[in-house]
Amino acid sequence: MTNLQQIFSDTSGNPTFHKSLLTKYPTVSINPNIQGGWPVIKGTRVTTIDIFRAIIKGHSPESIILQFKEMGVSLNKDQLDNAFRFSLEWLYFLHAKREKKATK
């Protein structure tokens, strides 16, 4: 299990998230048959965490869009923004869950 899987997954290796995130971010989907159930930009195999990491590393939305376009994947700024925000809220959810567990 990679470090990211340890952070984001339950003990079975499945991603742990709050279902309300999918309602709030309709451009994100989760399907156990796509990328092992990790959140992706709907209609693609691009994981939200990959977008999050690219933005954190300083890549501009334009450069991310261009890089994926070169691989035959069409993305727009709204999808990137939603993927990034989804990941931020996901991290917050996991942190709160971990803190709650630690105080028990």
Short mmCIF file of C-alpha atoms in Angstrom, two decimals:
data_model
loop_
_atom_site.label_atom_id
_atom_site.label_comp_id
_atom_site.label_asym_id
_atom_site.label_seq_id
_atom_site.Cartn_x
_atom_site.Cartn_y
_atom_site.Cartn_z
CA MET A 1 0.00 0.00 0.00
CA THR A 2 1.43 3.41 -0.97
CA ASN A 3 1.57 6.33 1.44
CA LEU A 4 -1.43 7.94 -0.26
CA GLN A 5 -3.42 4.74 0.08
CA GLN A 6 -2.58 4.65 3.79
CA ILE A 7 -3.80 8.23 4.21
CA PHE A 8 -6.97 7.99 2.13
CA SER A 9 -8.08 4.37 2.61
CA ASP A 10 -9.74 2.24 5.20
CA THR A 11 -8.08 -0.97 6.34
CA SER A 12 -9.29 -2.83 3.23
CA GLY A 13 -7.54 -0.37 0.91
CA ASN A 14 -10.79 1.18 -0.32
CA PRO A 15 -10.97 4.98 -0.39
CA THR A 16 -12.83 6.49 2.56
CA PHE A 17 -14.91 9.59 1.82
CA HIS A 18 -18.14 11.28 2.83
CA LYS A 19 -20.92 10.70 0.28
CA SER A 20 -21.98 14.37 0.43
CA LEU A 21 -18.78 15.28 -1.41
CA LEU A 22 -20.13 13.65 -4.57
CA THR A 23 -23.31 15.70 -4.33
CA LYS A 24 -21.34 18.90 -3.83
CA TYR A 25 -18.91 18.08 -6.67
CA PRO A 26 -20.95 16.50 -9.49
CA THR A 27 -17.97 16.53 -11.86
CA VAL A 28 -16.31 13.92 -9.61
CA SER A 29 -17.33 10.27 -9.67
CA ILE A 30 -16.37 7.12 -7.83
CA ASN A 31 -16.72 3.71 -9.43
CA PRO A 32 -15.01 0.60 -8.08
CA ASN A 33 -14.28 -0.44 -11.69
CA ILE A 34 -12.42 2.79 -12.51
CA GLN A 35 -9.02 3.46 -10.92
CA GLY A 36 -9.78 1.03 -8.11
CA GLY A 37 -12.62 3.17 -6.80
CA TRP A 38 -10.52 6.30 -6.36
CA PRO A 39 -12.33 9.59 -7.12
CA VAL A 40 -11.91 10.68 -10.73
CA ILE A 41 -13.06 13.51 -12.93
CA LYS A 42 -16.33 12.20 -14.34
CA GLY A 43 -15.97 10.65 -17.78
CA THR A 44 -12.20 10.21 -17.39
CA ARG A 45 -9.71 8.07 -15.52
CA VAL A 46 -8.00 11.19 -14.10
CA THR A 47 -7.92 10.97 -10.31
CA THR A 48 -8.73 14.03 -8.25
CA ILE A 49 -5.61 13.47 -6.18
CA ASP A 50 -3.44 13.65 -9.32
CA ILE A 51 -4.95 17.05 -10.09
CA PHE A 52 -4.47 18.12 -6.46
CA ARG A 53 -0.79 17.11 -6.53
CA ALA A 54 -0.17 18.84 -9.87
CA ILE A 55 -1.66 22.11 -8.61
CA ILE A 56 0.22 21.88 -5.29
CA LYS A 57 3.45 21.37 -7.25
CA GLY A 58 2.78 24.67 -9.01
CA HIS A 59 1.43 23.55 -12.37
CA SER A 60 -1.04 26.05 -13.82
CA PRO A 61 -4.51 24.90 -14.87
CA GLU A 62 -3.57 25.75 -18.45
CA SER A 63 -0.48 23.52 -18.37
CA ILE A 64 -2.44 20.65 -16.80
CA ILE A 65 -5.16 20.96 -19.43
CA LEU A 66 -2.54 21.00 -22.20
CA GLN A 67 -0.67 17.98 -20.81
CA PHE A 68 -3.85 15.92 -20.63
CA LYS A 69 -4.95 17.14 -24.07
CA GLU A 70 -1.68 15.75 -25.47
CA MET A 71 -2.71 12.37 -24.00
CA GLY A 72 -6.16 12.60 -25.59
CA VAL A 73 -8.03 13.65 -22.44
CA SER A 74 -10.14 16.80 -22.62
CA LEU A 75 -10.40 18.75 -19.35
CA ASN A 76 -11.49 22.27 -18.46
CA LYS A 77 -10.71 24.67 -15.61
CA ASP A 78 -14.01 23.98 -13.86
CA GLN A 79 -13.23 20.26 -13.71
CA LEU A 80 -9.75 20.99 -12.33
CA ASP A 81 -11.14 23.39 -9.74
CA ASN A 82 -13.75 20.87 -8.61
CA ALA A 83 -11.17 18.07 -8.44
CA PHE A 84 -8.87 20.28 -6.34
CA ARG A 85 -11.64 21.43 -4.01
CA PHE A 86 -12.97 17.88 -3.67
CA SER A 87 -9.49 16.72 -2.62
CA LEU A 88 -9.16 19.55 -0.09
CA GLU A 89 -12.49 18.72 1.50
CA TRP A 90 -11.62 15.03 1.41
CA LEU A 91 -8.40 15.74 3.30
CA TYR A 92 -10.33 17.82 5.83
CA PHE A 93 -12.87 15.00 6.28
CA LEU A 94 -10.10 12.44 6.81
CA HIS A 95 -8.26 14.72 9.24
CA ALA A 96 -11.43 15.29 11.27
CA LYS A 97 -12.14 11.55 11.27
CA ARG A 98 -8.60 10.83 12.45
CA GLU A 99 -8.79 13.49 15.17
CA LYS A 100 -12.11 12.11 16.38
CA LYS A 101 -10.63 8.62 16.51
CA ALA A 102 -7.58 9.89 18.44
CA THR A 103 -9.72 11.54 21.14
CA LYS A 104 -11.63 8.34 21.92
#
